[in-house]
PDB file of C-alpha atoms in Angstrom:
ATOM      1  CA  MET M  17       3.284   1.963   5.623  1.00 44.00           C
ATOM      2  CA  HIS M  18       1.880   5.089   4.228  1.00 43.00           C
ATOM      3  CA  GLN M  19       2.926   6.999   1.062  1.00 44.00           C
ATOM      4  CA  PRO M  20       4.974  10.013   1.799  1.00 44.00           C
ATOM      5  CA  HIS M  21       3.228  13.406   1.894  1.00 43.00           C
ATOM      6  CA  GLU M  22       3.645  16.701   3.470  1.00 41.00           C
ATOM      7  CA  PRO M  23       0.921  17.290   6.274  1.00 39.00           C
ATOM      8  CA  THR M  24      -2.271  18.171   4.747  1.00 39.00           C
ATOM      9  CA  PRO M  25      -4.878  20.497   6.087  1.00 38.00           C
ATOM     10  CA  ALA M  26      -6.912  17.759   7.530  1.00 38.00           C
ATOM     11  CA  SER M  27      -3.973  16.971   9.979  1.00 36.00           C
ATOM     12  CA  ARG M  28      -3.485  20.530  11.155  1.00 36.00           C
ATOM     13  CA  THR M  29      -4.997  21.689  14.292  1.00 33.00           C
ATOM     14  CA  THR M  30      -6.789  24.867  12.803  1.00 35.00           C
ATOM     15  CA  PRO M  31     -10.269  25.783  12.587  1.00 33.00           C
ATOM     16  CA  GLN M  32     -10.579  24.939   8.849  1.00 35.00           C
ATOM     17  CA  ALA M  33      -9.231  21.405   9.760  1.00 36.00           C
ATOM     18  CA  ALA M  34     -11.628  20.801  12.591  1.00 35.00           C
ATOM     19  CA  THR M  35     -14.470  21.707  10.225  1.00 34.00           C
ATOM     20  CA  SER M  36     -13.309  19.462   7.486  1.00 36.00           C
ATOM     21  CA  ARG M  37     -13.323  16.442   9.717  1.00 35.00           C
ATOM     22  CA  THR M  38     -17.158  17.036  10.274  1.00 35.00           C
ATOM     23  CA  ALA M  39     -18.043  17.701   6.835  1.00 40.00           C
ATOM     24  CA  THR M  40     -18.792  15.349   3.793  1.00 45.00           C
ATOM     25  CA  PRO M  41     -15.712  13.960   1.853  1.00 46.00           C
ATOM     26  CA  ARG M  42     -16.116  16.393  -0.951  1.00 51.00           C
ATOM     27  CA  ALA M  43     -16.947  19.220   1.305  1.00 48.00           C
ATOM     28  CA  ALA M  44     -13.806  18.432   3.428  1.00 47.00           C
ATOM     29  CA  SER M  45     -11.569  18.248   0.307  1.00 48.00           C
ATOM     30  CA  SER M  46     -12.730  21.620  -0.872  1.00 52.00           C
ATOM     31  CA  GLN M  47     -12.215  23.364   2.596  1.00 49.00           C
ATOM     32  CA  ALA M  48      -8.948  21.469   2.934  1.00 48.00           C
ATOM     33  CA  VAL M  49      -7.558  22.834  -0.462  1.00 55.00           C
ATOM     34  CA  THR M  50      -9.223  26.367   0.124  1.00 43.00           C
ATOM     35  CA  SER M  51      -7.503  26.636   3.554  1.00 46.00           C
ATOM     36  CA  GLU M  52      -4.233  25.837   1.963  1.00 47.00           C
ATOM     37  CA  ALA M  53      -4.862  28.323  -1.038  1.00 46.00           C
ATOM     38  CA  ALA M  54      -5.865  31.112   1.512  1.00 40.00           C
ATOM     39  CA  ALA M  55      -2.595  30.249   3.542  1.00 39.00           C
ATOM     40  CA  HIS M  56      -0.160  29.944   0.655  1.00 39.00           C
ATOM     41  CA  ALA M  57      -1.619  30.439  -2.910  1.00 36.00           C
ATOM     42  CA  ALA M  58      -3.490  33.480  -3.038  1.00 31.00           C
ATOM     43  CA  PRO M  59      -0.805  35.902  -3.669  1.00 29.00           C
ATOM     44  CA  GLN M  60       0.630  33.441  -6.433  1.00 32.00           C
ATOM     45  CA  LEU M  61      -2.596  32.809  -8.357  1.00 28.00           C
ATOM     46  CA  ALA M  62      -2.054  35.783 -10.592  1.00 31.00           C
ATOM     47  CA  PRO M  63       1.439  36.676 -12.134  1.00 32.00           C
ATOM     48  CA  HIS M  64       3.002  39.846 -11.408  1.00 29.00           C
ATOM     49  CA  ALA M  65       2.601  42.627 -14.189  1.00 30.00           C
ATOM     50  CA  ASP M  66       6.199  42.806 -14.486  1.00 31.00           C
ATOM     51  CA  ALA M  67       6.828  39.153 -14.592  1.00 31.00           C
ATOM     52  CA  ASP M  68       8.246  37.502 -17.747  1.00 34.00           C
ATOM     53  CA  PRO M  69       5.257  35.436 -19.004  1.00 33.00           C
ATOM     54  CA  HIS M  70       7.470  32.692 -20.509  1.00 34.00           C
ATOM     55  CA  ALA M  71       9.863  32.224 -17.574  1.00 36.00           C
ATOM     56  CA  ALA M  72       7.606  29.717 -15.700  1.00 37.00           C
ATOM     57  CA  SER M  73       6.731  27.772 -18.731  1.00 36.00           C
ATOM     58  CA  ARG M  74      10.393  27.408 -19.799  1.00 35.00           C
ATOM     59  CA  SER M  75      11.188  26.216 -16.242  1.00 41.00           C
ATOM     60  CA  ALA M  76       8.373  23.466 -16.521  1.00 49.00           C
ATOM     61  CA  GLY M  77       9.071  22.722 -20.002  1.00 56.00           C
ATOM     62  CA  GLY M  78       5.442  23.989 -21.269  1.00 78.00           C
ATOM     63  CA  ALA M  79       3.908  20.656 -20.411  1.00 89.00           C
ATOM     64  CA  ARG M  80       0.256  20.574 -20.672  1.00 93.00           C
ATOM     65  CA  ILE M  81      -1.774  19.395 -17.819  1.00 96.00           C
ATOM     66  CA  LEU M  82      -5.725  18.495 -17.891  1.00 96.00           C
ATOM     67  CA  VAL M  83      -7.457  18.933 -14.521  1.00 96.00           C
ATOM     68  CA  VAL M  84     -10.561  16.980 -14.374  1.00 96.00           C
ATOM     69  CA  ASP M  85     -12.639  17.612 -11.105  1.00 94.00           C
ATOM     70  CA  ASP M  86     -16.355  18.650 -10.704  1.00 93.00           C
ATOM     71  CA  ASP M  87     -15.462  20.706  -7.728  1.00 92.00           C
ATOM     72  CA  PRO M  88     -14.665  24.150  -8.909  1.00 92.00           C
ATOM     73  CA  THR M  89     -12.951  25.188  -5.892  1.00 92.00           C
ATOM     74  CA  VAL M  90     -10.626  22.220  -6.064  1.00 91.00           C
ATOM     75  CA  ALA M  91     -10.228  22.699  -9.820  1.00 93.00           C
ATOM     76  CA  GLU M  92      -9.371  26.441  -9.466  1.00 93.00           C
ATOM     77  CA  VAL M  93      -6.825  26.131  -6.788  1.00 92.00           C
ATOM     78  CA  VAL M  94      -5.041  23.081  -8.401  1.00 93.00           C
ATOM     79  CA  SER M  95      -5.024  24.792 -11.815  1.00 94.00           C
ATOM     80  CA  GLY M  96      -3.563  28.023 -10.026  1.00 93.00           C
ATOM     81  CA  TYR M  97      -0.843  26.066  -8.469  1.00 93.00           C
ATOM     82  CA  LEU M  98       0.176  24.139 -11.641  1.00 94.00           C
ATOM     83  CA  GLY M  99       0.030  27.455 -13.617  1.00 93.00           C
ATOM     84  CA  ARG M 100       2.368  29.171 -11.341  1.00 92.00           C
ATOM     85  CA  ALA M 101       4.633  26.140 -11.515  1.00 91.00           C
ATOM     86  CA  GLY M 102       4.954  26.828 -15.308  1.00 91.00           C
ATOM     87  CA  TYR M 103       2.354  24.371 -16.827  1.00 94.00           C
ATOM     88  CA  ARG M 104      -0.113  24.858 -19.391  1.00 93.00           C
ATOM     89  CA  VAL M 105      -3.527  23.872 -17.810  1.00 95.00           C
ATOM     90  CA  ASP M 106      -6.861  22.855 -19.229  1.00 95.00           C
ATOM     91  CA  ARG M 107      -9.962  22.230 -17.206  1.00 95.00           C
ATOM     92  CA  ALA M 108     -12.758  19.822 -17.373  1.00 95.00           C
ATOM     93  CA  GLY M 109     -15.684  19.454 -14.903  1.00 94.00           C
ATOM     94  CA  ASP M 110     -16.859  15.853 -16.021  1.00 93.00           C
ATOM     95  CA  GLY M 111     -15.798  12.751 -17.937  1.00 93.00           C
ATOM     96  CA  PRO M 112     -17.168  13.656 -21.408  1.00 94.00           C
ATOM     97  CA  ASP M 113     -15.726  17.253 -21.362  1.00 95.00           C
ATOM     98  CA  ALA M 114     -12.474  15.662 -20.245  1.00 95.00           C
ATOM     99  CA  LEU M 115     -12.446  13.374 -23.198  1.00 95.00           C
ATOM    100  CA  ALA M 116     -13.203  15.956 -25.599  1.00 94.00           C
ATOM    101  CA  ARG M 117     -10.435  18.398 -24.503  1.00 94.00           C
ATOM    102  CA  ALA M 118      -8.023  15.501 -24.468  1.00 94.00           C
ATOM    103  CA  ALA M 119      -9.127  14.681 -28.042  1.00 92.00           C
ATOM    104  CA  ALA M 120      -8.634  18.312 -29.097  1.00 92.00           C
ATOM    105  CA  ARG M 121      -5.326  18.961 -27.419  1.00 92.00           C
ATOM    106  CA  TRP M 122      -3.637  15.689 -25.970  1.00 92.00           C
ATOM    107  CA  PRO M 123      -2.215  16.453 -22.484  1.00 94.00           C
ATOM    108  CA  ASP M 124       1.221  15.369 -21.147  1.00 92.00           C
ATOM    109  CA  LEU M 125      -0.412  14.403 -17.837  1.00 94.00           C
ATOM    110  CA  VAL M 126      -4.051  14.108 -16.397  1.00 96.00           C
ATOM    111  CA  VAL M 127      -4.987  14.992 -12.863  1.00 95.00           C
ATOM    112  CA  LEU M 128      -8.229  12.953 -12.610  1.00 94.00           C
ATOM    113  CA  ASP M 129     -10.835  13.152  -9.723  1.00 92.00           C
ATOM    114  CA  LEU M 130     -12.214   9.592  -9.193  1.00 88.00           C
ATOM    115  CA  MET M 131     -15.624  10.632  -8.093  1.00 88.00           C
ATOM    116  CA  LEU M 132     -17.138  12.226 -11.246  1.00 91.00           C
ATOM    117  CA  PRO M 133     -20.817  12.732 -11.825  1.00 89.00           C
ATOM    118  CA  GLY M 134     -22.198  10.365 -14.636  1.00 86.00           C
ATOM    119  CA  MET M 135     -18.884   8.978 -15.855  1.00 92.00           C
ATOM    120  CA  ASP M 136     -16.654   8.111 -13.062  1.00 90.00           C
ATOM    121  CA  GLY M 137     -12.726   8.790 -13.215  1.00 90.00           C
ATOM    122  CA  LEU M 138     -12.174   5.180 -13.713  1.00 89.00           C
ATOM    123  CA  GLU M 139     -13.850   4.974 -16.877  1.00 92.00           C
ATOM    124  CA  VAL M 140     -12.290   8.325 -18.085  1.00 93.00           C
ATOM    125  CA  CYS M 141      -8.931   6.584 -17.269  1.00 90.00           C
ATOM    126  CA  ARG M 142      -9.809   3.584 -19.476  1.00 87.00           C
ATOM    127  CA  ARG M 143     -10.992   5.620 -22.298  1.00 91.00           C
ATOM    128  CA  LEU M 144      -7.913   7.869 -22.197  1.00 90.00           C
ATOM    129  CA  ARG M 145      -5.729   4.607 -22.072  1.00 81.00           C
ATOM    130  CA  ASP M 146      -7.738   3.398 -25.190  1.00 82.00           C
ATOM    131  CA  ARG M 147      -6.799   6.489 -27.114  1.00 85.00           C
ATOM    132  CA  GLY M 148      -3.243   6.655 -26.086  1.00 78.00           C
ATOM    133  CA  PRO M 149      -0.384   6.732 -23.497  1.00 79.00           C
ATOM    134  CA  VAL M 150      -0.852   9.542 -20.976  1.00 87.00           C
ATOM    135  CA  PRO M 151       0.300   9.696 -17.304  1.00 89.00           C
ATOM    136  CA  VAL M 152      -2.663   9.926 -15.032  1.00 91.00           C
ATOM    137  CA  ILE M 153      -2.684  11.020 -11.214  1.00 91.00           C
ATOM    138  CA  MET M 154      -5.892  10.124  -9.463  1.00 88.00           C
ATOM    139  CA  LEU M 155      -7.591  12.185  -6.841  1.00 88.00           C
ATOM    140  CA  THR M 156      -9.755  10.418  -4.436  1.00 81.00           C
ATOM    141  CA  ALA M 157     -11.656  11.299  -1.336  1.00 72.00           C
ATOM    142  CA  ARG M 158     -11.848   7.630  -0.468  1.00 64.00           C
ATOM    143  CA  GLY M 159      -9.407   6.062   1.770  1.00 59.00           C
ATOM    144  CA  ASP M 160     -10.078   2.341   1.002  1.00 61.00           C
ATOM    145  CA  GLU M 161      -7.289   0.452  -0.167  1.00 62.00           C
ATOM    146  CA  ASP M 162      -9.588  -1.143  -2.792  1.00 67.00           C
ATOM    147  CA  ASP M 163     -10.256   2.094  -4.454  1.00 66.00           C
ATOM    148  CA  ARG M 164      -6.633   3.053  -4.678  1.00 65.00           C
ATOM    149  CA  ILE M 165      -5.786  -0.346  -6.002  1.00 68.00           C
ATOM    150  CA  MET M 166      -8.736  -0.082  -8.591  1.00 72.00           C
ATOM    151  CA  GLY M 167      -7.378   3.123  -9.861  1.00 68.00           C
ATOM    152  CA  LEU M 168      -3.942   1.558 -10.336  1.00 68.00           C
ATOM    153  CA  GLU M 169      -5.614  -1.414 -12.063  1.00 68.00           C
ATOM    154  CA  VAL M 170      -7.051   0.803 -14.651  1.00 71.00           C
ATOM    155  CA  GLY M 171      -3.692   2.582 -15.290  1.00 69.00           C
ATOM    156  CA  ALA M 172      -3.397   5.422 -13.050  1.00 78.00           C
ATOM    157  CA  ASP M 173       0.367   6.184 -12.695  1.00 80.00           C
ATOM    158  CA  ASP M 174      -0.041   7.745  -9.199  1.00 81.00           C
ATOM    159  CA  TYR M 175      -2.917   8.791  -6.592  1.00 80.00           C
ATOM    160  CA  VAL M 176      -3.330  11.469  -4.099  1.00 84.00           C
ATOM    161  CA  THR M 177      -5.934  11.207  -1.334  1.00 83.00           C
ATOM    162  CA  LYS M 178      -8.176  14.218  -0.558  1.00 82.00           C
ATOM    163  CA  PRO M 179      -7.764  16.380   1.464  1.00 82.00           C
ATOM    164  CA  PHE M 180      -4.417  17.138   0.030  1.00 85.00           C
ATOM    165  CA  SER M 181      -2.036  19.843  -0.218  1.00 86.00           C
ATOM    166  CA  PRO M 182      -1.731  21.451  -3.628  1.00 87.00           C
ATOM    167  CA  ARG M 183       1.966  21.836  -3.295  1.00 88.00           C
ATOM    168  CA  GLU M 184       2.144  18.042  -2.752  1.00 87.00           C
ATOM    169  CA  LEU M 185       0.335  17.503  -5.891  1.00 89.00           C
ATOM    170  CA  VAL M 186       2.661  19.703  -7.970  1.00 91.00           C
ATOM    171  CA  LEU M 187       5.645  17.727  -6.678  1.00 88.00           C
ATOM    172  CA  ARG M 188       3.830  14.545  -7.855  1.00 87.00           C
ATOM    173  CA  VAL M 189       3.247  16.015 -11.219  1.00 91.00           C
ATOM    174  CA  GLU M 190       6.918  17.164 -11.565  1.00 87.00           C
ATOM    175  CA  SER M 191       8.121  13.571 -10.274  1.00 82.00           C
ATOM    176  CA  VAL M 192       5.624  11.705 -12.812  1.00 83.00           C
ATOM    177  CA  LEU M 193       6.706  14.127 -15.781  1.00 85.00           C
ATOM    178  CA  ARG M 194      10.481  13.713 -14.973  1.00 78.00           C
ATOM    179  CA  ARG M 195      10.054   9.849 -15.215  1.00 73.00           C
ATOM    180  CA  THR M 196       8.559  10.162 -18.675  1.00 69.00           C
ATOM    181  CA  ARG M 197      11.204  12.223 -20.230  1.00 67.00           C
ATOM    182  CA  PRO M 198      13.238  10.199 -22.379  1.00 58.00           C
ATOM    183  CA  ALA M 199      16.672   9.120 -20.669  1.00 53.00           C
ATOM    184  CA  ALA M 200      19.231   9.796 -23.617  1.00 48.00           C
ATOM    185  CA  ALA M 201      22.091   8.039 -21.739  1.00 51.00           C
ATOM    186  CA  ALA M 202      20.168   4.876 -21.063  1.00 66.00           C
ATOM    187  CA  ARG M 203      20.911   2.010 -23.555  1.00 80.00           C
ATOM    188  CA  PRO M 204      18.319  -0.465 -24.795  1.00 85.00           C
ATOM    189  CA  MET M 205      18.078  -3.706 -23.014  1.00 87.00           C
ATOM    190  CA  GLY M 206      16.953  -7.114 -23.730  1.00 88.00           C
ATOM    191  CA  ALA M 207      16.167 -10.714 -22.567  1.00 90.00           C
ATOM    192  CA  ALA M 208      13.868 -13.646 -22.815  1.00 90.00           C
ATOM    193  CA  GLY M 209      12.284 -11.781 -25.855  1.00 91.00           C
ATOM    194  CA  LEU M 210      11.743  -8.631 -24.080  1.00 94.00           C
ATOM    195  CA  SER M 211      13.278  -5.459 -25.269  1.00 92.00           C
ATOM    196  CA  VAL M 212      13.280  -1.861 -23.640  1.00 91.00           C
ATOM    197  CA  ASP M 213      14.432   1.343 -25.019  1.00 90.00           C
ATOM    198  CA  PRO M 214      14.682   3.991 -22.028  1.00 83.00           C
ATOM    199  CA  ALA M 215      15.274   6.690 -24.667  1.00 79.00           C
ATOM    200  CA  ALA M 216      12.142   6.173 -26.638  1.00 82.00           C
ATOM    201  CA  ARG M 217      10.095   4.794 -23.575  1.00 83.00           C
ATOM    202  CA  ARG M 218       9.242   1.924 -25.697  1.00 89.00           C
ATOM    203  CA  ALA M 219       8.963  -1.878 -24.827  1.00 93.00           C
ATOM    204  CA  THR M 220       8.391  -4.946 -26.811  1.00 94.00           C
ATOM    205  CA  LYS M 221       7.845  -8.745 -26.485  1.00 94.00           C
ATOM    206  CA  GLN M 222       9.020 -10.777 -29.465  1.00 92.00           C
ATOM    207  CA  GLY M 223       8.778  -7.495 -31.511  1.00 91.00           C
ATOM    208  CA  THR M 224       5.105  -6.649 -30.481  1.00 93.00           C
ATOM    209  CA  GLU M 225       5.077  -3.326 -28.646  1.00 93.00           C
ATOM    210  CA  LEU M 226       3.674  -3.605 -25.182  1.00 93.00           C
ATOM    211  CA  ALA M 227       1.172  -1.035 -23.778  1.00 88.00           C
ATOM    212  CA  LEU M 228       2.782  -0.234 -20.691  1.00 87.00           C
ATOM    213  CA  THR M 229       2.011   2.508 -17.949  1.00 82.00           C
ATOM    214  CA  LEU M 230       4.851   4.729 -16.655  1.00 79.00           C
ATOM    215  CA  ARG M 231       5.166   2.454 -13.488  1.00 82.00           C
ATOM    216  CA  GLU M 232       4.837  -0.767 -15.397  1.00 88.00           C
ATOM    217  CA  PHE M 233       7.746   0.501 -17.966  1.00 88.00           C
ATOM    218  CA  ASP M 234      10.172   1.694 -15.124  1.00 87.00           C
ATOM    219  CA  LEU M 235       9.471  -1.660 -13.197  1.00 90.00           C
ATOM    220  CA  LEU M 236      10.344  -3.818 -16.474  1.00 93.00           C
ATOM    221  CA  SER M 237      13.464  -1.502 -17.086  1.00 90.00           C
ATOM    222  CA  PHE M 238      14.668  -2.067 -13.745  1.00 90.00           C
ATOM    223  CA  LEU M 239      14.201  -5.966 -13.527  1.00 92.00           C
ATOM    224  CA  LEU M 240      16.025  -6.279 -16.925  1.00 91.00           C
ATOM    225  CA  ARG M 241      18.882  -4.196 -15.613  1.00 89.00           C
ATOM    226  CA  HIS M 242      19.012  -6.648 -12.529  1.00 90.00           C
ATOM    227  CA  PRO M 243      18.512 -10.203 -13.821  1.00 91.00           C
ATOM    228  CA  GLY M 244      18.618 -12.938 -11.229  1.00 91.00           C
ATOM    229  CA  ARG M 245      18.519 -10.572  -8.118  1.00 91.00           C
ATOM    230  CA  ALA M 246      15.662 -10.940  -5.695  1.00 93.00           C
ATOM    231  CA  PHE M 247      14.147  -7.643  -4.414  1.00 93.00           C
ATOM    232  CA  ALA M 248      11.700  -6.888  -1.583  1.00 91.00           C
ATOM    233  CA  ARG M 249       8.737  -4.731  -2.441  1.00 89.00           C
ATOM    234  CA  GLU M 250      10.196  -1.992  -0.267  1.00 87.00           C
ATOM    235  CA  ASP M 251      13.365  -2.228  -2.403  1.00 88.00           C
ATOM    236  CA  LEU M 252      11.307  -1.804  -5.506  1.00 89.00           C
ATOM    237  CA  MET M 253       9.455   1.045  -4.159  1.00 82.00           C
ATOM    238  CA  ARG M 254      12.542   2.792  -3.251  1.00 81.00           C
ATOM    239  CA  GLU M 255      14.837   1.919  -6.239  1.00 82.00           C
ATOM    240  CA  VAL M 256      12.186   2.123  -9.031  1.00 82.00           C
ATOM    241  CA  TRP M 257      10.056   5.005  -7.914  1.00 74.00           C
ATOM    242  CA  GLY M 258      12.159   6.747  -5.256  1.00 70.00           C
ATOM    243  CA  TRP M 259       9.940   6.322  -2.361  1.00 65.00           C
ATOM    244  CA  ASP M 260      11.134   5.613   1.136  1.00 59.00           C
ATOM    245  CA  PHE M 261       7.817   5.039   2.351  1.00 57.00           C
ATOM    246  CA  GLY M 262       4.529   4.025   0.695  1.00 60.00           C
ATOM    247  CA  ASP M 263       1.649   1.376   0.361  1.00 68.00           C
ATOM    248  CA  LEU M 264       3.387  -1.737  -0.614  1.00 76.00           C
ATOM    249  CA  SER M 265       0.218  -3.104  -2.310  1.00 77.00           C
ATOM    250  CA  THR M 266       1.103  -0.529  -4.940  1.00 79.00           C
ATOM    251  CA  VAL M 267       4.026  -2.687  -5.870  1.00 86.00           C
ATOM    252  CA  THR M 268       1.988  -5.987  -5.746  1.00 87.00           C
ATOM    253  CA  VAL M 269      -0.522  -4.352  -8.154  1.00 86.00           C
ATOM    254  CA  HIS M 270       2.125  -3.362 -10.702  1.00 87.00           C
ATOM    255  CA  VAL M 271       3.870  -6.674 -10.773  1.00 93.00           C
ATOM    256  CA  ARG M 272       0.717  -8.451 -11.314  1.00 92.00           C
ATOM    257  CA  ARG M 273      -0.278  -5.999 -14.239  1.00 90.00           C
ATOM    258  CA  LEU M 274       3.333  -6.612 -15.587  1.00 94.00           C
ATOM    259  CA  ARG M 275       3.109 -10.066 -15.324  1.00 95.00           C
ATOM    260  CA  GLY M 276      -0.190 -10.090 -17.528  1.00 94.00           C
ATOM    261  CA  LYS M 277       1.514  -8.196 -20.380  1.00 94.00           C
ATOM    262  CA  VAL M 278       5.089 -10.151 -20.419  1.00 94.00           C
ATOM    263  CA  GLU M 279       4.327 -13.620 -19.148  1.00 95.00           C
ATOM    264  CA  ASP M 280       2.938 -16.337 -21.642  1.00 93.00           C
ATOM    265  CA  ASP M 281       0.632 -17.714 -18.652  1.00 93.00           C
ATOM    266  CA  PRO M 282       0.408 -14.996 -15.939  1.00 91.00           C
ATOM    267  CA  ALA M 283      -1.047 -17.628 -13.565  1.00 91.00           C
ATOM    268  CA  ARG M 284       2.119 -19.282 -13.756  1.00 92.00           C
ATOM    269  CA  PRO M 285       4.774 -16.656 -14.057  1.00 93.00           C
ATOM    270  CA  ARG M 286       8.290 -17.766 -15.445  1.00 93.00           C
ATOM    271  CA  LEU M 287      10.127 -14.454 -15.866  1.00 95.00           C
ATOM    272  CA  ILE M 288       8.880 -12.367 -12.942  1.00 95.00           C
ATOM    273  CA  GLN M 289       8.914 -14.939 -10.278  1.00 94.00           C
ATOM    274  CA  THR M 290       7.873 -14.547  -6.641  1.00 93.00           C
ATOM    275  CA  VAL M 291      10.556 -15.169  -3.922  1.00 92.00           C
ATOM    276  CA  TRP M 292       8.562 -16.221  -1.006  1.00 89.00           C
ATOM    277  CA  GLY M 293       9.339 -14.431   2.023  1.00 87.00           C
ATOM    278  CA  VAL M 294      11.588 -11.720   0.092  1.00 89.00           C
ATOM    279  CA  GLY M 295       9.731 -10.361  -2.806  1.00 93.00           C
ATOM    280  CA  TYR M 296      10.436 -10.828  -6.779  1.00 95.00           C
ATOM    281  CA  ARG M 297      13.187 -11.762  -9.065  1.00 94.00           C
ATOM    282  CA  PHE M 298      13.462 -11.604 -12.823  1.00 94.00           C
ATOM    283  CA  ASP M 299      14.738 -14.810 -14.452  1.00 93.00           C
ATOM    284  CA  PRO M 300      15.669 -14.373 -18.095  1.00 89.00           C
ATOM    285  CA  THR M 301      15.968 -18.051 -18.507  1.00 86.00           C
ATOM    286  CA  GLY M 302      12.335 -18.595 -17.669  1.00 71.00           C
ATOM    287  CA  ASP M 303      13.116 -21.642 -15.570  1.00 64.00           C
ATOM    288  CA  ALA M 304      12.084 -21.827 -12.134  1.00 54.00           C
ATOM    289  CA  PRO M 305      10.810 -24.486  -9.460  1.00 50.00           C
ATOM    290  CA  ASP M 306       7.050 -24.652  -9.667  1.00 45.00           C
ATOM    291  CA  ALA M 307       6.922 -23.592  -5.850  1.00 42.00           C
ATOM    292  CA  ASP M 308       8.387 -20.174  -7.278  1.00 45.00           C
ATOM    293  CA  ARG M 309       6.004 -19.718 -10.046  1.00 42.00           C
ATOM    294  CA  THR M 310       2.799 -20.164  -8.430  1.00 42.00           C
ATOM    295  CA  GLY M 311       0.395 -17.731  -6.671  1.00 44.00           C
ATOM    296  CA  ALA M 312       1.074 -14.854  -9.115  1.00 42.00           C
ATOM    297  CA  ASP M 313      -2.014 -12.735  -7.487  1.00 43.00           C
ATOM    298  CA  HIS M 314      -0.467 -13.089  -3.877  1.00 46.00           C
ATOM    299  CA  GLY M 315       2.631 -11.469  -4.797  1.00 51.00           C
TER     300      GLY M 315
END
């Protein structure tokens, strides 16, 4: 299965797309984004003189986005699209600059290129996570599943593969930020020593706060709401994150990461159990046959 996205410039039968297929990954991504910008973004990158300068910011809630990419063309187009969508955008061209800008003005979300010079995106993501919680969308020109999983393992909340449509990226940003906003109507839940407060986006185990990523928090909240029910990975992808299509390994990775934070022995999970041939089940009693509790890493 492939994660849903609108057709990217690389899949269109245009001269630019034909060129991008023969170029290097970074050159291809630049050409793809540039082609997209030429067709759709150029008239929008600068606001109209008579436009309300605060209207867009109000519509997007004024969220601050840090865009980290050493390709100036990609960074400029992505920043332009996000700016026109109403976000306040900071830009950084490498890892140290990104960390310095984040320290000076902590972002609401980071769009982070995986392949940065010197300090790569994985290390930047790790260091950001050490400083505090922040949603991260990883950009990668690599198509290998291992690279995507590695990004998720270090705490990325989503990923977009280059070449990509800037409009798709804006939609991803909106989706991630929407999930991070407090759900005022949702009531706190608890079971098996775990407690989740959706409004505060806070989870604890035996009173100790858990450092969960956005997806891990959403997954734990969903499981606590449905104790004893078995869900296929496809169900979790659709019900927890709203995706009808996607890479099922994403679910496996997040279940494994969540087990590492909520289980006493992640290698023999008692709470988030594997139901062979089906998927996963949350058992608040923590009591399951050994056959159900083994193979935590095999999902």
